Protein backbone atom coordinates (compact mmCIF):
# COMPACT_ATOMS: atom_id res chain seq x y z
CA UNK A 1 0.00 0.00 0.00
CA UNK A 2 1.33 3.43 -0.93
CA UNK A 3 -0.18 6.88 -1.34
CA UNK A 4 1.45 10.06 -2.60
CA UNK A 5 0.09 13.58 -2.82
CA UNK A 6 0.96 17.14 -3.70
CA UNK A 7 -0.84 20.30 -2.65
CA UNK A 8 -0.80 24.06 -2.89
CA UNK A 9 -2.80 26.20 -0.49
CA UNK A 10 -3.23 29.88 0.27
CA UNK A 11 -4.42 31.44 3.51
CA UNK A 12 -4.79 34.95 4.85
CA UNK A 13 -6.00 36.89 7.87
CA UNK A 14 -7.19 40.43 8.44
CA UNK A 15 -4.99 43.29 9.53
CA UNK A 16 -4.81 44.76 13.02
CA UNK A 17 -4.35 48.09 14.78
CA UNK A 18 -1.20 49.17 16.56
CA UNK A 19 -1.66 49.09 20.37
CA UNK A 20 -2.19 52.69 21.53
CA UNK A 21 0.50 52.59 24.23
CA UNK A 22 3.03 51.22 21.72
CA UNK A 23 2.23 54.01 19.26
CA UNK A 24 2.71 56.62 22.00
CA UNK A 25 6.06 55.20 23.18
CA UNK A 26 7.29 54.88 19.58
CA UNK A 27 6.36 58.50 18.88
CA UNK A 28 8.26 59.65 21.98
CA UNK A 29 11.31 57.74 20.70
CA UNK A 30 10.99 59.26 17.22
CA UNK A 31 10.05 55.94 15.63
CA UNK A 32 7.52 55.70 12.85
CA UNK A 33 5.48 52.59 13.62
CA UNK A 34 2.35 52.14 11.48
CA UNK A 35 -1.05 52.94 13.02
CA UNK A 36 -2.42 49.72 11.53
CA UNK A 37 -1.01 46.61 9.88
CA UNK A 38 -2.23 45.20 6.56
CA UNK A 39 -3.65 41.75 5.99
CA UNK A 40 -0.98 39.04 5.75
CA UNK A 41 -1.12 35.95 3.52
CA UNK A 42 0.72 32.69 3.00
CA UNK A 43 1.28 30.23 0.15
CA UNK A 44 2.22 26.68 1.13
CA UNK A 45 3.39 23.92 -1.22
CA UNK A 46 3.72 20.32 -0.05
CA UNK A 47 4.73 16.93 -1.44
CA UNK A 48 4.26 13.86 0.71
CA UNK A 49 3.40 10.22 0.93
CA UNK A 50 2.56 7.26 3.11
CA UNK A 51 3.30 3.56 2.66
CA UNK A 52 2.97 0.26 4.50
CA UNK A 53 5.57 -2.48 4.26
CA UNK A 54 6.23 -5.98 5.65
CA UNK A 55 2.57 -7.01 5.69
CA UNK A 56 1.59 -3.61 7.20
CA UNK A 57 3.94 -4.04 10.18
CA UNK A 58 5.88 -0.92 9.12
CA UNK A 59 4.18 2.38 8.30
CA UNK A 60 6.22 5.24 6.87
CA UNK A 61 5.05 8.82 6.34
CA UNK A 62 6.92 11.82 5.04
CA UNK A 63 6.50 15.26 3.54
CA UNK A 64 8.55 18.17 2.29
CA UNK A 65 7.08 21.66 2.16
CA UNK A 66 7.80 25.29 1.39
CA UNK A 67 5.82 28.30 2.61
CA UNK A 68 6.04 31.95 1.61
CA UNK A 69 4.50 34.25 4.24
CA UNK A 70 3.92 37.83 3.08
CA UNK A 71 3.46 40.86 5.37
CA UNK A 72 3.48 38.97 8.71
CA UNK A 73 3.21 41.03 11.88
CA UNK A 74 6.49 41.20 13.80
CA UNK A 75 7.13 42.36 17.35
CA UNK A 76 9.40 45.42 17.43
CA UNK A 77 11.34 46.16 20.65
CA UNK A 78 10.59 49.57 22.16
CA UNK A 79 11.76 49.07 25.75
CA UNK A 80 12.95 46.11 27.82
CA UNK A 81 9.33 45.20 28.54
CA UNK A 82 7.25 46.76 25.75
CA UNK A 83 7.01 46.06 22.05
CA UNK A 84 5.19 47.48 19.07
CA UNK A 85 4.11 45.83 15.83
CA UNK A 86 5.17 46.22 12.25
CA UNK A 87 4.64 44.26 9.06
CA UNK A 88 7.76 42.75 7.52
CA UNK A 89 8.35 41.90 3.89
CA UNK A 90 8.17 38.16 4.37
CA UNK A 91 9.26 34.92 6.01
CA UNK A 92 10.18 31.82 3.98
CA UNK A 93 9.87 28.40 5.58
CA UNK A 94 11.09 25.09 4.17
CA UNK A 95 10.88 21.81 6.00
CA UNK A 96 10.95 18.05 6.09
CA UNK A 97 8.85 15.73 8.27
CA UNK A 98 9.21 11.94 8.49
CA UNK A 99 7.74 9.37 10.85
CA UNK A 100 7.73 5.59 11.24
CA UNK A 101 5.64 3.10 13.20
CA UNK A 102 6.82 -0.51 13.48
CA UNK A 103 4.96 -3.37 15.12
CA UNK A 104 7.86 -5.24 16.72
CA UNK A 105 5.59 -7.90 18.22
CA UNK A 106 1.87 -8.33 18.78
CA UNK A 107 2.07 -6.13 21.87
CA UNK A 108 5.15 -3.94 21.26
CA UNK A 109 5.26 -0.95 18.90
CA UNK A 110 8.17 1.36 18.08
CA UNK A 111 7.64 4.96 16.93
CA UNK A 112 10.06 7.57 15.61
CA UNK A 113 9.67 11.01 14.05
CA UNK A 114 11.89 13.82 12.80
CA UNK A 115 11.12 17.38 11.76
CA UNK A 116 13.62 19.77 10.17
CA UNK A 117 12.70 23.43 9.66
CA UNK A 118 14.58 26.19 7.85
CA UNK A 119 12.78 29.50 8.45
CA UNK A 120 14.22 32.93 7.73
CA UNK A 121 13.32 36.57 7.19
CA UNK A 122 13.57 37.58 3.54
CA UNK A 123 14.86 41.11 4.25
CA UNK A 124 16.32 43.40 6.89
CA UNK A 125 13.89 45.21 9.19
CA UNK A 126 15.05 48.84 9.41
CA UNK A 127 15.47 50.13 12.97
CA UNK A 128 15.46 46.66 14.52
CA UNK A 129 18.04 43.95 15.24
CA UNK A 130 16.57 41.65 12.57
CA UNK A 131 18.53 41.00 9.38
CA UNK A 132 17.70 38.97 6.29
CA UNK A 133 18.38 35.31 6.97
CA UNK A 134 17.64 35.47 10.72
CA UNK A 135 15.43 32.74 12.15
CA UNK A 136 12.04 33.98 13.41
CA UNK A 137 11.06 33.96 17.06
CA UNK A 138 10.83 30.61 18.88
CA UNK A 139 11.43 28.40 15.82
CA UNK A 140 13.32 25.16 16.50
CA UNK A 141 15.39 23.85 13.59
CA UNK A 142 15.19 20.22 14.75
CA UNK A 143 12.49 18.28 16.58
CA UNK A 144 12.76 14.53 17.04
CA UNK A 145 11.19 11.79 19.13
CA UNK A 146 11.23 8.03 19.57
CA UNK A 147 9.31 5.65 21.82
CA UNK A 148 8.53 2.04 22.62
CA UNK A 149 4.93 1.30 23.57
CA UNK A 150 3.72 -1.99 25.05
CA UNK A 151 0.12 -3.03 25.64
CA UNK A 152 -1.02 -6.53 26.48
CA UNK A 153 -4.80 -6.77 26.93
CA UNK A 154 -6.24 -9.14 29.52
CA UNK A 155 -2.92 -9.33 31.33
CA UNK A 156 -4.41 -10.07 34.77
CA UNK A 157 -7.70 -9.61 36.66
CA UNK A 158 -9.31 -8.20 33.53
CA UNK A 159 -6.69 -5.45 33.22
CA UNK A 160 -4.28 -4.79 30.40
CA UNK A 161 -0.57 -4.18 30.97
CA UNK A 162 0.68 -0.87 29.56
CA UNK A 163 4.23 0.42 29.32
CA UNK A 164 6.01 3.23 27.51
CA UNK A 165 9.59 4.48 27.23
CA UNK A 166 10.22 7.60 25.17
CA UNK A 167 12.71 10.32 24.37
CA UNK A 168 12.19 13.67 22.64
CA UNK A 169 14.53 16.44 21.52
CA UNK A 170 13.93 20.07 20.56
CA UNK A 171 16.77 22.30 19.40
CA UNK A 172 17.32 25.77 20.86
CA UNK A 173 15.07 28.72 20.07
CA UNK A 174 15.85 32.40 19.83
CA UNK A 175 14.33 35.81 19.25
CA UNK A 176 16.52 38.18 17.20
CA UNK A 177 14.18 41.15 17.81
CA UNK A 178 15.12 41.63 21.47
CA UNK A 179 18.47 42.73 22.94
CA UNK A 180 17.51 41.25 26.31
CA UNK A 181 16.19 37.93 25.03
CA UNK A 182 18.21 34.86 26.03
CA UNK A 183 17.98 31.88 23.68
CA UNK A 184 15.98 28.95 24.93
CA UNK A 185 18.18 25.89 25.54
CA UNK A 186 17.91 22.71 23.53
CA UNK A 187 15.67 20.31 25.43
CA UNK A 188 15.92 16.54 25.76
CA UNK A 189 13.25 14.73 27.73
CA UNK A 190 13.13 11.04 28.64
CA UNK A 191 9.88 9.63 29.97
CA UNK A 192 8.57 6.29 31.13
CA UNK A 193 5.21 4.94 32.21
CA UNK A 194 3.96 1.53 33.30
CA UNK A 195 0.66 0.37 34.74
CA UNK A 196 -2.56 -1.58 34.51
CA UNK A 197 -5.51 -0.30 32.50
CA UNK A 198 -9.10 -1.51 32.65
CA UNK A 199 -12.46 -0.44 31.24
CA UNK A 200 -13.18 1.89 34.16
CA UNK A 201 -9.99 2.19 36.21
CA UNK A 202 -6.25 2.30 35.73
CA UNK A 203 -3.17 2.63 37.89
CA UNK A 204 0.13 3.92 36.53
CA UNK A 205 3.61 4.90 37.63
CA UNK A 206 5.39 7.45 35.46
Coordinates of C-alpha atoms in Angstrom, one line a residue:
X1 CA 0.0 0.0 0.0
X2 CA 1.3 3.4 -0.9
X3 CA -0.2 6.9 -1.3
X4 CA 1.4 10.1 -2.6
X5 CA 0.1 13.6 -2.8
X6 CA 1.0 17.1 -3.7
X7 CA -0.8 20.3 -2.6
X8 CA -0.8 24.1 -2.9
X9 CA -2.8 26.2 -0.5
X10 CA -3.2 29.9 0.3
X11 CA -4.4 31.4 3.5
X12 CA -4.8 34.9 4.9
X13 CA -6.0 36.9 7.9
X14 CA -7.2 40.4 8.4
X15 CA -5.0 43.3 9.5
X16 CA -4.8 44.8 13.0
X17 CA -4.4 48.1 14.8
X18 CA -1.2 49.2 16.6
X19 CA -1.7 49.1 20.4
X20 CA -2.2 52.7 21.5
X21 CA 0.5 52.6 24.2
X22 CA 3.0 51.2 21.7
X23 CA 2.2 54.0 19.3
X24 CA 2.7 56.6 22.0
X25 CA 6.1 55.2 23.2
X26 CA 7.3 54.9 19.6
X27 CA 6.4 58.5 18.9
X28 CA 8.3 59.6 22.0
X29 CA 11.3 57.7 20.7
X30 CA 11.0 59.3 17.2
X31 CA 10.1 55.9 15.6
X32 CA 7.5 55.7 12.8
X33 CA 5.5 52.6 13.6
X34 CA 2.4 52.1 11.5
X35 CA -1.1 52.9 13.0
X36 CA -2.4 49.7 11.5
X37 CA -1.0 46.6 9.9
X38 CA -2.2 45.2 6.6
X39 CA -3.6 41.8 6.0
X40 CA -1.0 39.0 5.7
X41 CA -1.1 36.0 3.5
X42 CA 0.7 32.7 3.0
X43 CA 1.3 30.2 0.1
X44 CA 2.2 26.7 1.1
X45 CA 3.4 23.9 -1.2
X46 CA 3.7 20.3 -0.1
X47 CA 4.7 16.9 -1.4
X48 CA 4.3 13.9 0.7
X49 CA 3.4 10.2 0.9
X50 CA 2.6 7.3 3.1
X51 CA 3.3 3.6 2.7
X52 CA 3.0 0.3 4.5
X53 CA 5.6 -2.5 4.3
X54 CA 6.2 -6.0 5.6
X55 CA 2.6 -7.0 5.7
X56 CA 1.6 -3.6 7.2
X57 CA 3.9 -4.0 10.2
X58 CA 5.9 -0.9 9.1
X59 CA 4.2 2.4 8.3
X60 CA 6.2 5.2 6.9
X61 CA 5.0 8.8 6.3
X62 CA 6.9 11.8 5.0
X63 CA 6.5 15.3 3.5
X64 CA 8.5 18.2 2.3
X65 CA 7.1 21.7 2.2
X66 CA 7.8 25.3 1.4
X67 CA 5.8 28.3 2.6
X68 CA 6.0 31.9 1.6
X69 CA 4.5 34.3 4.2
X70 CA 3.9 37.8 3.1
X71 CA 3.5 40.9 5.4
X72 CA 3.5 39.0 8.7
X73 CA 3.2 41.0 11.9
X74 CA 6.5 41.2 13.8
X75 CA 7.1 42.4 17.4
X76 CA 9.4 45.4 17.4
X77 CA 11.3 46.2 20.6
X78 CA 10.6 49.6 22.2
X79 CA 11.8 49.1 25.8
X80 CA 12.9 46.1 27.8
X81 CA 9.3 45.2 28.5
X82 CA 7.3 46.8 25.8
X83 CA 7.0 46.1 22.1
X84 CA 5.2 47.5 19.1
X85 CA 4.1 45.8 15.8
X86 CA 5.2 46.2 12.2
X87 CA 4.6 44.3 9.1
X88 CA 7.8 42.8 7.5
X89 CA 8.3 41.9 3.9
X90 CA 8.2 38.2 4.4
X91 CA 9.3 34.9 6.0
X92 CA 10.2 31.8 4.0
X93 CA 9.9 28.4 5.6
X94 CA 11.1 25.1 4.2
X95 CA 10.9 21.8 6.0
X96 CA 10.9 18.0 6.1
X97 CA 8.9 15.7 8.3
X98 CA 9.2 11.9 8.5
X99 CA 7.7 9.4 10.9
X100 CA 7.7 5.6 11.2
X101 CA 5.6 3.1 13.2
X102 CA 6.8 -0.5 13.5
X103 CA 5.0 -3.4 15.1
X104 CA 7.9 -5.2 16.7
X105 CA 5.6 -7.9 18.2
X106 CA 1.9 -8.3 18.8
X107 CA 2.1 -6.1 21.9
X108 CA 5.1 -3.9 21.3
X109 CA 5.3 -0.9 18.9
X110 CA 8.2 1.4 18.1
X111 CA 7.6 5.0 16.9
X112 CA 10.1 7.6 15.6
X113 CA 9.7 11.0 14.1
X114 CA 11.9 13.8 12.8
X115 CA 11.1 17.4 11.8
X116 CA 13.6 19.8 10.2
X117 CA 12.7 23.4 9.7
X118 CA 14.6 26.2 7.9
X119 CA 12.8 29.5 8.4
X120 CA 14.2 32.9 7.7
X121 CA 13.3 36.6 7.2
X122 CA 13.6 37.6 3.5
X123 CA 14.9 41.1 4.2
X124 CA 16.3 43.4 6.9
X125 CA 13.9 45.2 9.2
X126 CA 15.1 48.8 9.4
X127 CA 15.5 50.1 13.0
X128 CA 15.5 46.7 14.5
X129 CA 18.0 44.0 15.2
X130 CA 16.6 41.6 12.6
X131 CA 18.5 41.0 9.4
X132 CA 17.7 39.0 6.3
X133 CA 18.4 35.3 7.0
X134 CA 17.6 35.5 10.7
X135 CA 15.4 32.7 12.2
X136 CA 12.0 34.0 13.4
X137 CA 11.1 34.0 17.1
X138 CA 10.8 30.6 18.9
X139 CA 11.4 28.4 15.8
X140 CA 13.3 25.2 16.5
X141 CA 15.4 23.8 13.6
X142 CA 15.2 20.2 14.8
X143 CA 12.5 18.3 16.6
X144 CA 12.8 14.5 17.0
X145 CA 11.2 11.8 19.1
X146 CA 11.2 8.0 19.6
X147 CA 9.3 5.6 21.8
X148 CA 8.5 2.0 22.6
X149 CA 4.9 1.3 23.6
X150 CA 3.7 -2.0 25.0
X151 CA 0.1 -3.0 25.6
X152 CA -1.0 -6.5 26.5
X153 CA -4.8 -6.8 26.9
X154 CA -6.2 -9.1 29.5
X155 CA -2.9 -9.3 31.3
X156 CA -4.4 -10.1 34.8
X157 CA -7.7 -9.6 36.7
X158 CA -9.3 -8.2 33.5
X159 CA -6.7 -5.5 33.2
X160 CA -4.3 -4.8 30.4
X161 CA -0.6 -4.2 31.0
X162 CA 0.7 -0.9 29.6
X163 CA 4.2 0.4 29.3
X164 CA 6.0 3.2 27.5
X165 CA 9.6 4.5 27.2
X166 CA 10.2 7.6 25.2
X167 CA 12.7 10.3 24.4
X168 CA 12.2 13.7 22.6
X169 CA 14.5 16.4 21.5
X170 CA 13.9 20.1 20.6
X171 CA 16.8 22.3 19.4
X172 CA 17.3 25.8 20.9
X173 CA 15.1 28.7 20.1
X174 CA 15.9 32.4 19.8
X175 CA 14.3 35.8 19.3
X176 CA 16.5 38.2 17.2
X177 CA 14.2 41.2 17.8
X178 CA 15.1 41.6 21.5
X179 CA 18.5 42.7 22.9
X180 CA 17.5 41.2 26.3
X181 CA 16.2 37.9 25.0
X182 CA 18.2 34.9 26.0
X183 CA 18.0 31.9 23.7
X184 CA 16.0 28.9 24.9
X185 CA 18.2 25.9 25.5
X186 CA 17.9 22.7 23.5
X187 CA 15.7 20.3 25.4
X188 CA 15.9 16.5 25.8
X189 CA 13.3 14.7 27.7
X190 CA 13.1 11.0 28.6
X191 CA 9.9 9.6 30.0
X192 CA 8.6 6.3 31.1
X193 CA 5.2 4.9 32.2
X194 CA 4.0 1.5 33.3
X195 CA 0.7 0.4 34.7
X196 CA -2.6 -1.6 34.5
X197 CA -5.5 -0.3 32.5
X198 CA -9.1 -1.5 32.6
X199 CA -12.5 -0.4 31.2
X200 CA -13.2 1.9 34.2
X201 CA -10.0 2.2 36.2
X202 CA -6.2 2.3 35.7
X203 CA -3.2 2.6 37.9
X204 CA 0.1 3.9 36.5
X205 CA 3.6 4.9 37.6
X206 CA 5.4 7.5 35.5

